[in-house]
PDB file of C-alpha atoms in Angstrom:
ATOM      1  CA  UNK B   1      11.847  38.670  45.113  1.00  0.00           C
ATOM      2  CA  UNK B   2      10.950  41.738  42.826  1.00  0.00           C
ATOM      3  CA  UNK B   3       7.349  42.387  42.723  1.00  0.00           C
ATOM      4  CA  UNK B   4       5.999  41.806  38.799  1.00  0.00           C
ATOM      5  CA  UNK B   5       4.688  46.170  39.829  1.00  0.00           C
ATOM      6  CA  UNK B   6       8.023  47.044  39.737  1.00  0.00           C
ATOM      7  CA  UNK B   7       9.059  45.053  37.160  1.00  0.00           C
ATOM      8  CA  UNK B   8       6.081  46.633  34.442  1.00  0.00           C
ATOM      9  CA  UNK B   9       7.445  50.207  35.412  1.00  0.00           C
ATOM     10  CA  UNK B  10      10.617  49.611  34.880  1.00  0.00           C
ATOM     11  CA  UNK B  11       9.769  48.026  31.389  1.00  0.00           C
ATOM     12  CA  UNK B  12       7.431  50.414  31.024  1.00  0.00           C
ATOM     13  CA  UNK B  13       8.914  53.421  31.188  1.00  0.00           C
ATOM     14  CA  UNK B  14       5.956  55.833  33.108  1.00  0.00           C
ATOM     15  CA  UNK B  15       6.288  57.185  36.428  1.00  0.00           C
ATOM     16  CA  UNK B  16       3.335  56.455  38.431  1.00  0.00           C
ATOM     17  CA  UNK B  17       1.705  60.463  38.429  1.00  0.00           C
ATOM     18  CA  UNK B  18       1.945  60.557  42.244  1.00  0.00           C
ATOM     19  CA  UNK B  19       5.293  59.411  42.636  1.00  0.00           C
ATOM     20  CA  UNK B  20       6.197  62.091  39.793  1.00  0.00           C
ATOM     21  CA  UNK B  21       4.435  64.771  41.484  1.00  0.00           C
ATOM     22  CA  UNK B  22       6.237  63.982  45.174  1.00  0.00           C
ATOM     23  CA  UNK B  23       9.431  64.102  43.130  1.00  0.00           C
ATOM     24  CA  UNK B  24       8.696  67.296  41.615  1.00  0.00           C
ATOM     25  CA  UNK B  25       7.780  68.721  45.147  1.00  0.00           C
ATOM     26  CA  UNK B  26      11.015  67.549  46.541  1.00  0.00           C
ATOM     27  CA  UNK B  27      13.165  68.964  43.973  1.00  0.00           C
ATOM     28  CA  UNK B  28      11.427  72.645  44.655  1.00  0.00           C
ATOM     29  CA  UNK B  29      12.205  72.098  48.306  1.00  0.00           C
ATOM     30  CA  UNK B  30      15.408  74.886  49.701  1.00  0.00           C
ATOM     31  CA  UNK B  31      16.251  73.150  52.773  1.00  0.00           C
ATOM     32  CA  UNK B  32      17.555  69.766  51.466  1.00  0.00           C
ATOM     33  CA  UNK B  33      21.341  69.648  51.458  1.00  0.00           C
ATOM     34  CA  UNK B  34      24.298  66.950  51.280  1.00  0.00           C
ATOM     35  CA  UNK B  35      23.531  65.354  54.247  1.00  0.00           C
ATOM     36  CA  UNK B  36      27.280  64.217  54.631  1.00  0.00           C
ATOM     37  CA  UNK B  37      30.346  63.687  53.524  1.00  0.00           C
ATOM     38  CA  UNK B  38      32.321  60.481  53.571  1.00  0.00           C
ATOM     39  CA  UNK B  39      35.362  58.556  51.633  1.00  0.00           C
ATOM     40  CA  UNK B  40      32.813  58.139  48.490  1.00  0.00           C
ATOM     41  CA  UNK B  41      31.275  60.745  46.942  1.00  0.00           C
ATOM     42  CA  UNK B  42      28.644  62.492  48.536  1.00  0.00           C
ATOM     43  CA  UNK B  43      24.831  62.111  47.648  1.00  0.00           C
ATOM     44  CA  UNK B  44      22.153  64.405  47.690  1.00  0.00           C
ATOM     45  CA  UNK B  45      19.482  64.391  50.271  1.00  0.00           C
ATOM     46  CA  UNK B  46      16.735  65.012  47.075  1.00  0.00           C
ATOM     47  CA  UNK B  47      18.136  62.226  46.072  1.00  0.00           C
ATOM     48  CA  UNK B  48      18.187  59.681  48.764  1.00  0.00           C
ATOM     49  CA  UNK B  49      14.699  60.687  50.155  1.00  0.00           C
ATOM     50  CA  UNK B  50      13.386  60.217  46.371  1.00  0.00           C
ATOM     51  CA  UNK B  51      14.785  56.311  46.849  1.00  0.00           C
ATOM     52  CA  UNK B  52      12.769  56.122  50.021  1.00  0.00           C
ATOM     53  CA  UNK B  53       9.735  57.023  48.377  1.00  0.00           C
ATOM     54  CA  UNK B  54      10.213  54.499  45.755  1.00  0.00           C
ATOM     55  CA  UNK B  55      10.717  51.517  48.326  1.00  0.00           C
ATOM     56  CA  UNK B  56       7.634  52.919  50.242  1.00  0.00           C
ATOM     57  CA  UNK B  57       5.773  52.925  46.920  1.00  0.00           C
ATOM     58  CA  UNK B  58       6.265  49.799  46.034  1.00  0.00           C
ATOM     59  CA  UNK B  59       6.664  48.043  49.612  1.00  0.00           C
ATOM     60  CA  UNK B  60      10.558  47.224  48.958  1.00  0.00           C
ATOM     61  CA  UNK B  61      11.018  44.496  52.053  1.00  0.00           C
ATOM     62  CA  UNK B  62      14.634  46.632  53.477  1.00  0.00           C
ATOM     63  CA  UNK B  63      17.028  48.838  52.329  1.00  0.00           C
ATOM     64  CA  UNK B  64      19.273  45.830  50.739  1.00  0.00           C
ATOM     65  CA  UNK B  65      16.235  45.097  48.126  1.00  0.00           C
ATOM     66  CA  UNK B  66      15.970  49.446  47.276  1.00  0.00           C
ATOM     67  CA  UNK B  67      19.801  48.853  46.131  1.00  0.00           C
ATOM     68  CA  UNK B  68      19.389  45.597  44.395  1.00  0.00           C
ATOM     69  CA  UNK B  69      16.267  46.788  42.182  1.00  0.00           C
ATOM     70  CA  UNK B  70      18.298  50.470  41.383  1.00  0.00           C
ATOM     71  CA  UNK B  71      21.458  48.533  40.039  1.00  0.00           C
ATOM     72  CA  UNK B  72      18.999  46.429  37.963  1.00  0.00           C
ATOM     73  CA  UNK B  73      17.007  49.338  36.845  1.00  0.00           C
ATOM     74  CA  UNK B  74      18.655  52.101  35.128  1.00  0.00           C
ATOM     75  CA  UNK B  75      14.757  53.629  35.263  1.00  0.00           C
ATOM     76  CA  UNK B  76      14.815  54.078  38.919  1.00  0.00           C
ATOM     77  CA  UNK B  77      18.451  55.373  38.798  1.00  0.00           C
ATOM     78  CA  UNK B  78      17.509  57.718  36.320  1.00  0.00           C
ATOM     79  CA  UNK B  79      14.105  58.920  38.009  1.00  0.00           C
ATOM     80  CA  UNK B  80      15.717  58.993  41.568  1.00  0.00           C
ATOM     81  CA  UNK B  81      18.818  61.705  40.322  1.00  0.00           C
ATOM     82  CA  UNK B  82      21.466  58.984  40.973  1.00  0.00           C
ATOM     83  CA  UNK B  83      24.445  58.578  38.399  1.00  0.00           C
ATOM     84  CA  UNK B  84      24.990  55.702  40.528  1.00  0.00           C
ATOM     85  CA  UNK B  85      23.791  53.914  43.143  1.00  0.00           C
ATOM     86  CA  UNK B  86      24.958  54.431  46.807  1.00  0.00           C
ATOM     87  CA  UNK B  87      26.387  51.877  49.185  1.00  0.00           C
ATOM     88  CA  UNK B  88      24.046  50.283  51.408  1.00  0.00           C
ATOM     89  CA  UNK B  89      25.507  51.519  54.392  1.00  0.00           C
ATOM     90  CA  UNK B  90      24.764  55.089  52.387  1.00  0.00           C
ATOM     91  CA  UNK B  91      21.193  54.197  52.856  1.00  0.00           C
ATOM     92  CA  UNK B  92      21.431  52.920  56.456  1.00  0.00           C
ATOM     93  CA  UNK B  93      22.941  56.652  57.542  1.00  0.00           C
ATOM     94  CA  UNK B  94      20.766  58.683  55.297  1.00  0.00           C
ATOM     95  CA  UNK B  95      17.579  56.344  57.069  1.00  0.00           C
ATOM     96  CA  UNK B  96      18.559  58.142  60.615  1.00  0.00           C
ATOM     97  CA  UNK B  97      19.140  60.995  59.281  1.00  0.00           C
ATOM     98  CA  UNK B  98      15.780  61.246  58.730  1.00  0.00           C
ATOM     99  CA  UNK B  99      13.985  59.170  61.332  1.00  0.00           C
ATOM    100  CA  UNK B 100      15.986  62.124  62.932  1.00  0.00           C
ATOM    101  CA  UNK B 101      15.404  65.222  61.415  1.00  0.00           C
ATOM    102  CA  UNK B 102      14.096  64.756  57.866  1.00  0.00           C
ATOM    103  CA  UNK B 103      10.628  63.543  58.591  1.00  0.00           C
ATOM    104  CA  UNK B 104       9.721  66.249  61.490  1.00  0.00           C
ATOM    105  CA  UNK B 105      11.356  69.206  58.506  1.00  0.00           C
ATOM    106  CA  UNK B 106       9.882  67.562  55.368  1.00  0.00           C
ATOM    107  CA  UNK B 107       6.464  67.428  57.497  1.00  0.00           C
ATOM    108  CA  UNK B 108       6.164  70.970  58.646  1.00  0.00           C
ATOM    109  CA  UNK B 109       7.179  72.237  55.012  1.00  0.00           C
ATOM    110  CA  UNK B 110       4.136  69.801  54.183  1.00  0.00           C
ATOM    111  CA  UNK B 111       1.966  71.398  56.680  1.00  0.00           C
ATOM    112  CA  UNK B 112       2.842  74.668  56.137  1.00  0.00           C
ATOM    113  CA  UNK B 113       2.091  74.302  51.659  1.00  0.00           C
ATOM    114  CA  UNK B 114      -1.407  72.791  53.070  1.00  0.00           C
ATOM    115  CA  UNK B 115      -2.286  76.256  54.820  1.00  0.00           C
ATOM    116  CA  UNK B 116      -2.815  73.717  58.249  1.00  0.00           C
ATOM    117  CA  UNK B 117      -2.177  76.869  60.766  1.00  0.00           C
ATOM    118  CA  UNK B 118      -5.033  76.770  63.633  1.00  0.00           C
ATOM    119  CA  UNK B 119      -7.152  73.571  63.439  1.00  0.00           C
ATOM    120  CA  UNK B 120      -9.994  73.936  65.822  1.00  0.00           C
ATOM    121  CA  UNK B 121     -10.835  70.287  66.310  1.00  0.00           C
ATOM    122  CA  UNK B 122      -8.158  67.061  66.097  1.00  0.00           C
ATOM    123  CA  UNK B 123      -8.791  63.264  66.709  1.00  0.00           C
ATOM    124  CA  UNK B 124      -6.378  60.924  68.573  1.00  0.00           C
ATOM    125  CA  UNK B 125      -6.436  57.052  67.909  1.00  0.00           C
ATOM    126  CA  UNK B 126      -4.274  53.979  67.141  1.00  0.00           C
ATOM    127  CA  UNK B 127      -4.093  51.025  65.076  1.00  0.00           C
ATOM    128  CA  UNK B 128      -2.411  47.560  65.204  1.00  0.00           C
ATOM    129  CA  UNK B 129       0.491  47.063  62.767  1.00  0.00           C
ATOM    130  CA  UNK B 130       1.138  43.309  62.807  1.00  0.00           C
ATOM    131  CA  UNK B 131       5.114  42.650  62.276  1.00  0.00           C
ATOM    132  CA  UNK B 132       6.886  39.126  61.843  1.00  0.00           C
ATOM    133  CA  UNK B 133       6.764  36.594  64.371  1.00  0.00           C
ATOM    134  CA  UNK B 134      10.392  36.785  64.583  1.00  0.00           C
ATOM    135  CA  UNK B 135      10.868  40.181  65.252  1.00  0.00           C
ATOM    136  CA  UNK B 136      12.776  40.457  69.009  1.00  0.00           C
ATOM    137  CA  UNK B 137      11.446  44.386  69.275  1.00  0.00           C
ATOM    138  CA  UNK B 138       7.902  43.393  68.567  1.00  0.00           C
ATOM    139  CA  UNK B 139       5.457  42.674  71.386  1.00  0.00           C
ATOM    140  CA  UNK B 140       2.066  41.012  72.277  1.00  0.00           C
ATOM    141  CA  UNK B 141      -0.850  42.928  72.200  1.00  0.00           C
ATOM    142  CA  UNK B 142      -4.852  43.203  71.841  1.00  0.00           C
ATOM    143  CA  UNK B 143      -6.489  44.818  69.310  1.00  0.00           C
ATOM    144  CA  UNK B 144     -10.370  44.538  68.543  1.00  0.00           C
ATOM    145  CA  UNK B 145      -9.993  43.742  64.673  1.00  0.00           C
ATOM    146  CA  UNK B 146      -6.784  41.014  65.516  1.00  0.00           C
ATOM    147  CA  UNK B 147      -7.190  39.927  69.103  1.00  0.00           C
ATOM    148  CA  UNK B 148      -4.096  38.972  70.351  1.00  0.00           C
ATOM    149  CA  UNK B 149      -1.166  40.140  68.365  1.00  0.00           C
ATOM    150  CA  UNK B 150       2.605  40.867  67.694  1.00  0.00           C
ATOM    151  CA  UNK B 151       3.660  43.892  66.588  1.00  0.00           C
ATOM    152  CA  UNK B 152       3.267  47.365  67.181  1.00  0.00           C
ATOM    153  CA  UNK B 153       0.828  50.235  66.880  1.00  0.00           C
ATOM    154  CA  UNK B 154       0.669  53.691  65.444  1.00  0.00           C
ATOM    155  CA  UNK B 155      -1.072  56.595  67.113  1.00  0.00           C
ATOM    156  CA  UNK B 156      -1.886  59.268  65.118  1.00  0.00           C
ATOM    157  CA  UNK B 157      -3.386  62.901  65.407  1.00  0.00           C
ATOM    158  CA  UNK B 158      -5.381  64.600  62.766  1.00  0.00           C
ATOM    159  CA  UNK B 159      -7.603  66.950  61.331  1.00  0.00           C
ATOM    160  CA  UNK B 160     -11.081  66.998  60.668  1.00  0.00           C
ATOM    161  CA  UNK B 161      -9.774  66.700  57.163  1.00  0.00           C
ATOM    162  CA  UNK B 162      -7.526  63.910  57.911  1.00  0.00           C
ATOM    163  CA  UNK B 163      -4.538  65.570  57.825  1.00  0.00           C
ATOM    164  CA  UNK B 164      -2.408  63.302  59.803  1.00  0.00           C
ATOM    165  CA  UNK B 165      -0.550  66.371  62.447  1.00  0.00           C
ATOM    166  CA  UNK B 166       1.068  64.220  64.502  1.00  0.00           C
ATOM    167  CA  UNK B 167       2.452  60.640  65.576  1.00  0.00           C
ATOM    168  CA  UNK B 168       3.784  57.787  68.166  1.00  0.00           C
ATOM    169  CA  UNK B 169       4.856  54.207  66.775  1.00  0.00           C
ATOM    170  CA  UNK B 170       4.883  51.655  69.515  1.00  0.00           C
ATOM    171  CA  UNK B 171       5.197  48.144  70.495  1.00  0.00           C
ATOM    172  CA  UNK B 172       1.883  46.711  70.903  1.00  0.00           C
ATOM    173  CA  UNK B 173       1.771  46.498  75.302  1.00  0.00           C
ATOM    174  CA  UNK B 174       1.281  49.959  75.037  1.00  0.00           C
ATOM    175  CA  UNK B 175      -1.574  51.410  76.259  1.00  0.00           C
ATOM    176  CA  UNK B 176      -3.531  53.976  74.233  1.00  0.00           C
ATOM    177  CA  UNK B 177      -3.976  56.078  77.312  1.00  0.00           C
ATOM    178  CA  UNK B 178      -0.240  55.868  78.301  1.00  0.00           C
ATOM    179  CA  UNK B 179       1.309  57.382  74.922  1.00  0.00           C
ATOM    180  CA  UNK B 180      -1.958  60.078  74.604  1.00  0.00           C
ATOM    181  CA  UNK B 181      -0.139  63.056  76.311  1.00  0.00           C
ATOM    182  CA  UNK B 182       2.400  62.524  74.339  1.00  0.00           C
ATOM    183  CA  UNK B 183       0.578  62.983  71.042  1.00  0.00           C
ATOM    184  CA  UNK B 184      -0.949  65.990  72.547  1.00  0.00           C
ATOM    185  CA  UNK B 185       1.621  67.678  74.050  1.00  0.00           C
ATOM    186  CA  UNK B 186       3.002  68.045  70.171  1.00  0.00           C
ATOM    187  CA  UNK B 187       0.492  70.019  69.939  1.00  0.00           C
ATOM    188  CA  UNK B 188       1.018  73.117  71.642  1.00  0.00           C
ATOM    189  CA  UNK B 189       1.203  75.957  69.864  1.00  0.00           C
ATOM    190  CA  UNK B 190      -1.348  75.264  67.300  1.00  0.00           C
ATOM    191  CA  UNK B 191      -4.442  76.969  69.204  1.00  0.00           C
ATOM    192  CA  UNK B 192      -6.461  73.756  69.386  1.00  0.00           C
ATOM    193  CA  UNK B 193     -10.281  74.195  70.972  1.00  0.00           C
ATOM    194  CA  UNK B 194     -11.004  70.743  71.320  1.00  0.00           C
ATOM    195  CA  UNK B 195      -9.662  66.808  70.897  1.00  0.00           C
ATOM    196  CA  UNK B 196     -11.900  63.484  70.129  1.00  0.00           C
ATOM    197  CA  UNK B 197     -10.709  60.045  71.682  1.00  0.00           C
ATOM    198  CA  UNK B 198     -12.721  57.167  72.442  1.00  0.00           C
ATOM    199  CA  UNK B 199     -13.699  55.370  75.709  1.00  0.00           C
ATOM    200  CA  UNK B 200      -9.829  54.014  75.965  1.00  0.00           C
ATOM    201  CA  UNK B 201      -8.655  57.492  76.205  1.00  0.00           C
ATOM    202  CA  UNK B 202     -10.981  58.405  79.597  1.00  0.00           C
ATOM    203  CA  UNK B 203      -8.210  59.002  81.606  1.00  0.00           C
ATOM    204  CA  UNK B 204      -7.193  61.374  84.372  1.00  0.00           C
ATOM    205  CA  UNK B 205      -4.121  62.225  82.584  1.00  0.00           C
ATOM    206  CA  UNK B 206      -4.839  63.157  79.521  1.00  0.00           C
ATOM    207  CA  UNK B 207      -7.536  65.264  80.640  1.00  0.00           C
ATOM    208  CA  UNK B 208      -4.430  67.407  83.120  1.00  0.00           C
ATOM    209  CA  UNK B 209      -2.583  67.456  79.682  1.00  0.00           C
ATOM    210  CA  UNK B 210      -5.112  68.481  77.392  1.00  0.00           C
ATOM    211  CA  UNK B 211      -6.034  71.526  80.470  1.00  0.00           C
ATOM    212  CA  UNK B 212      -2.478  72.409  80.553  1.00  0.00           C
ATOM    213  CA  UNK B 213      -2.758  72.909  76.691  1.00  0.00           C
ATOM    214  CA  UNK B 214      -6.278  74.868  77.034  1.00  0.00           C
ATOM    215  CA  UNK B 215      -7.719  71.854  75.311  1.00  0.00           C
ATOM    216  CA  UNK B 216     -11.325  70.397  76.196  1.00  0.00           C
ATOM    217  CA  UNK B 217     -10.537  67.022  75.390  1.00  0.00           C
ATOM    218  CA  UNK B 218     -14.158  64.639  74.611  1.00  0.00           C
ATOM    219  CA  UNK B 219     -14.118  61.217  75.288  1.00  0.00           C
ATOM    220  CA  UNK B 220     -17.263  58.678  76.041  1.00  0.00           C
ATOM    221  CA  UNK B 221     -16.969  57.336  79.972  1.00  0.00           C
ATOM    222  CA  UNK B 222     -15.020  54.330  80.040  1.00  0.00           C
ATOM    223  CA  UNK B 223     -17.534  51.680  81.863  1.00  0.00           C
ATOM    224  CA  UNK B 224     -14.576  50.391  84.061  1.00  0.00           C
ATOM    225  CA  UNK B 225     -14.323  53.905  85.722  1.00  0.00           C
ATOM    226  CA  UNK B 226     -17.642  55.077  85.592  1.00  0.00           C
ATOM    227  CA  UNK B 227     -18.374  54.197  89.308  1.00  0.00           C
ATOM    228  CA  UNK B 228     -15.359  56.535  89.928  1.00  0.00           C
ATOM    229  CA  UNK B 229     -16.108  59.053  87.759  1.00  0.00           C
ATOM    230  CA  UNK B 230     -17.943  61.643  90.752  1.00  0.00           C
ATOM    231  CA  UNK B 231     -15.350  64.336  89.142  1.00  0.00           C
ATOM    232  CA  UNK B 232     -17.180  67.385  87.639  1.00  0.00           C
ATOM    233  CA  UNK B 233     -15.403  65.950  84.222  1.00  0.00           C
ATOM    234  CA  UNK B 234     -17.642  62.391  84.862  1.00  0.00           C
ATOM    235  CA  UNK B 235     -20.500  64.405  85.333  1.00  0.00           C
ATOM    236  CA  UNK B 236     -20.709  66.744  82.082  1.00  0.00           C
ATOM    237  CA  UNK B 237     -19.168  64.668  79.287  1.00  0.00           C
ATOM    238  CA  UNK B 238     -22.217  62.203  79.004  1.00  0.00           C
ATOM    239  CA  UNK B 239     -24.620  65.510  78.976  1.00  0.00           C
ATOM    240  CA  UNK B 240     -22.659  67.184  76.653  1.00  0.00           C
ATOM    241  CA  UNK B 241     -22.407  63.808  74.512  1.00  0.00           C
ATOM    242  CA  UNK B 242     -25.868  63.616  74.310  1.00  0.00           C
ATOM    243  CA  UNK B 243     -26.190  67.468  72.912  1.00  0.00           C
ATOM    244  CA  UNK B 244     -27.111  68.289  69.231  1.00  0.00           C
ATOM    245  CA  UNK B 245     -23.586  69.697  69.017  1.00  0.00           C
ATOM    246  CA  UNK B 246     -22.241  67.007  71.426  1.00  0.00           C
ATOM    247  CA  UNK B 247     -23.358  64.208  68.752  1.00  0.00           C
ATOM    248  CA  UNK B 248     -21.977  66.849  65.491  1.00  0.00           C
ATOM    249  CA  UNK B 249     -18.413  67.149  67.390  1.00  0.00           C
ATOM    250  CA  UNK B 250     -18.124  63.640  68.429  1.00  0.00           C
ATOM    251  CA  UNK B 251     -19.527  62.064  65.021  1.00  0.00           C
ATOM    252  CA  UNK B 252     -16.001  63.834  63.060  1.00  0.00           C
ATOM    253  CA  UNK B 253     -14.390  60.876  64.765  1.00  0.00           C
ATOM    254  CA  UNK B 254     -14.981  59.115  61.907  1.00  0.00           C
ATOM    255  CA  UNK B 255     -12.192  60.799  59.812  1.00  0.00           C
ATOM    256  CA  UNK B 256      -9.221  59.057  61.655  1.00  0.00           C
ATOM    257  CA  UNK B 257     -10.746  55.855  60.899  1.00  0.00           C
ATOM    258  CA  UNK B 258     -10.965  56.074  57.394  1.00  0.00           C
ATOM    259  CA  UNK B 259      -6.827  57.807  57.764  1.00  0.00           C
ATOM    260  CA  UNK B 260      -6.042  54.561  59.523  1.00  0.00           C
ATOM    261  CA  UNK B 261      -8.153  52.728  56.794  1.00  0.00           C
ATOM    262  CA  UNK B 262      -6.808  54.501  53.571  1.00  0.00           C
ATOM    263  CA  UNK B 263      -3.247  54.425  55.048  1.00  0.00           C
ATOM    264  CA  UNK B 264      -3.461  50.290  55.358  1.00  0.00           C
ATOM    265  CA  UNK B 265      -5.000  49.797  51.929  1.00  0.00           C
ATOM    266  CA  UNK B 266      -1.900  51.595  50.897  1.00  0.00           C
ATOM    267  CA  UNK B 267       0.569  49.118  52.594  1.00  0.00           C
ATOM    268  CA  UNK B 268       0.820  50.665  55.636  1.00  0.00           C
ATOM    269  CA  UNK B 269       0.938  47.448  57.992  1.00  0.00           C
ATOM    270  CA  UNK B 270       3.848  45.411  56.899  1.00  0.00           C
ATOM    271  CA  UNK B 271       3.286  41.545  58.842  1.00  0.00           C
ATOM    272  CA  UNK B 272       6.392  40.032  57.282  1.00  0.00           C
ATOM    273  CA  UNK B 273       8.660  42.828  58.447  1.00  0.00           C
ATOM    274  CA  UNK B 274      10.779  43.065  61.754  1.00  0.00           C
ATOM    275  CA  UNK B 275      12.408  45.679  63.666  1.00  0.00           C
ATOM    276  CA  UNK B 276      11.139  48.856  65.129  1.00  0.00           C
ATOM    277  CA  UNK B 277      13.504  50.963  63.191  1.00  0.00           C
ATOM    278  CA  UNK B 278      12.442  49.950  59.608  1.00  0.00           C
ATOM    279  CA  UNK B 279       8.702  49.776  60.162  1.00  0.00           C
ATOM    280  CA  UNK B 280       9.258  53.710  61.695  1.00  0.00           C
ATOM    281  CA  UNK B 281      10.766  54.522  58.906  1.00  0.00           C
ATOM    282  CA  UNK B 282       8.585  53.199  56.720  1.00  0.00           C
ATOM    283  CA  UNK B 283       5.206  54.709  58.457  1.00  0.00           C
ATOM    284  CA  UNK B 284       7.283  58.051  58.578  1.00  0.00           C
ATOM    285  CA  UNK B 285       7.104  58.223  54.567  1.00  0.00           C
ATOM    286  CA  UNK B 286       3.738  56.470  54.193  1.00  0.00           C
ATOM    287  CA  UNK B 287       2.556  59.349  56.533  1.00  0.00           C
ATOM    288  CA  UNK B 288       4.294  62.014  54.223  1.00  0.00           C
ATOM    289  CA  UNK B 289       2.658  60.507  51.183  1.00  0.00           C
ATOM    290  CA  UNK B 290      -1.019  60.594  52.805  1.00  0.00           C
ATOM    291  CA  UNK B 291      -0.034  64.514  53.768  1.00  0.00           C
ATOM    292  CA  UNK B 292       0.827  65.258  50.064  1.00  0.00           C
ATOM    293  CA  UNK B 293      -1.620  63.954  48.492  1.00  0.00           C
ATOM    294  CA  UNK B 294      -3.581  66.599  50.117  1.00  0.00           C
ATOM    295  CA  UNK B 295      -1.828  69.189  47.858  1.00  0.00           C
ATOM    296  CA  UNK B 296      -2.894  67.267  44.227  1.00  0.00           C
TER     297      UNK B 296
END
């Protein structure tokens, strides 16, 4: 079903002003090319990614809707670059392409235009994406707003300003503490003094990790292991905590919350959809959007 949205811009005529500002940032971009050649004729990567902003935009259920609504819409055709519109398979190729390499190029141009060079402070966290009840990929998991639920969840590293830096999309079994050095071993080379995590991330991993990286990572006790905790790290976190710059450093957590808030009310969490492929892809470009709109 096409949403009655896409219907009035189509009608309508207007591109939305941050769509037309993305699409004006994409065309000024150098390192986009023809990302391949096959028996039809080639399409450019401007192009395609320009598509992929429109389904994200307007929450386009798969890849088969994004090339029903451009062969009804000469609009989106028109907006996109296309002369015409690609086959779905096209789509499917371009989608790992960049799930591959796109996101992680497009994103460090991103970074790089935002001046984002030596943050001294980042947040780690996660949030549950509910998925369809069908979805074989999906698994069960707990979450304090949901309880029990299927799906997956995002973990996501950012700035004090909420600039989202880095990011992990799992099923939902996973524990926050298991995919944390991960998310911070992305982040070596960027000079970073210190990383926030709640109590779920007071583990004796991450803290080796976040050493390794010269990182003094801050996280409240977690009361399970706070009879273990006789390490000198157990000892000086709920000191420091209680500091005037303890409760200043650890307050900023507050930034990733409203990331992980803003990025939802922008149809983020998709319950309906299934398959760990489409929902990365589609948190890959809702990610890019929430980085750009730092630049307006």
């Amino acid at each position: 079903m096409i949403s009655n949205l896409v219907i009035e811009h189509a009608l309508m005529g207007e591109i939305d002003p941050l769509l037309e500002a993305l699409f004006r940032y994409i065309d000024q971009l150098s390192f986009l090319e023809t990302p391949y050649v096959t028996g039809r004729p080639p399409v450019s990567k401007k192009a395609l990614l320009k598509c992929f902003f429109l389904k994200t935009y307007f929450v386009m259920d798969s890849l088969r809707q994004l090339v029903n609504i451009l062969h009804r819409f000469g609009y989106f055709r028109r907006i996109c670059g296309l002369l015409e519109v690609p086959h779905l398979s096209t789509f499917s190729r371009a989608s790992q392409w960049f799930q591959e390499q796109g996101f992680s190029d497009l994103n460090a141009q991103l970074l790089n235009d935002l001046g984002v060079q030596k943050p001294k402070v980042v947040m780690i966290d996660s949030t549950a994406l509910r998925s369809s009840l069908y979805d074989s990929q999906a698994k069960w998991g707990m979450s304090t707003r949901y309880h029990w639920f299927k799906g997956y969840k995002l973990h996501l590293c950012t700035t004090t300003e909420g600039i989202i830096l880095s990011h992990v999309l799992t099923t939902a079994n996973r524990n926050d503490a298991a995919v944390a050095p991960e998310l911070l071993s992305s982040l070596q080379g960027w000079d970073i003094e210190f990383a926030l995590g709640d109590a779920a991330y007071d583990s004796e991993q991450i803290h080796k990790t976040a050493e390794q990286l010269d990182i003094f990572f801050v996280s409240p006790i977690n009361r399970r292991n706070s009879e273990e905790r006789k390490d000198a790290y157990g000892r000086v976190i709920p000191v420091f905590l209680k500091t005037r710059f303890g409760k200043w450093l650890f307050g900023l957590r507050s930034t990733i919350e409203r990331v992980f808030n803003q990025l939802k009310v922008n149809g983020l969490e998709q319950p309906r959809w299934y398959g760990l492929h489409r929902y990365l892809l589609h948190v890959q470009l809702c990610i890019l959007i929430h980085n750009f709109e730092f630049l307006l």
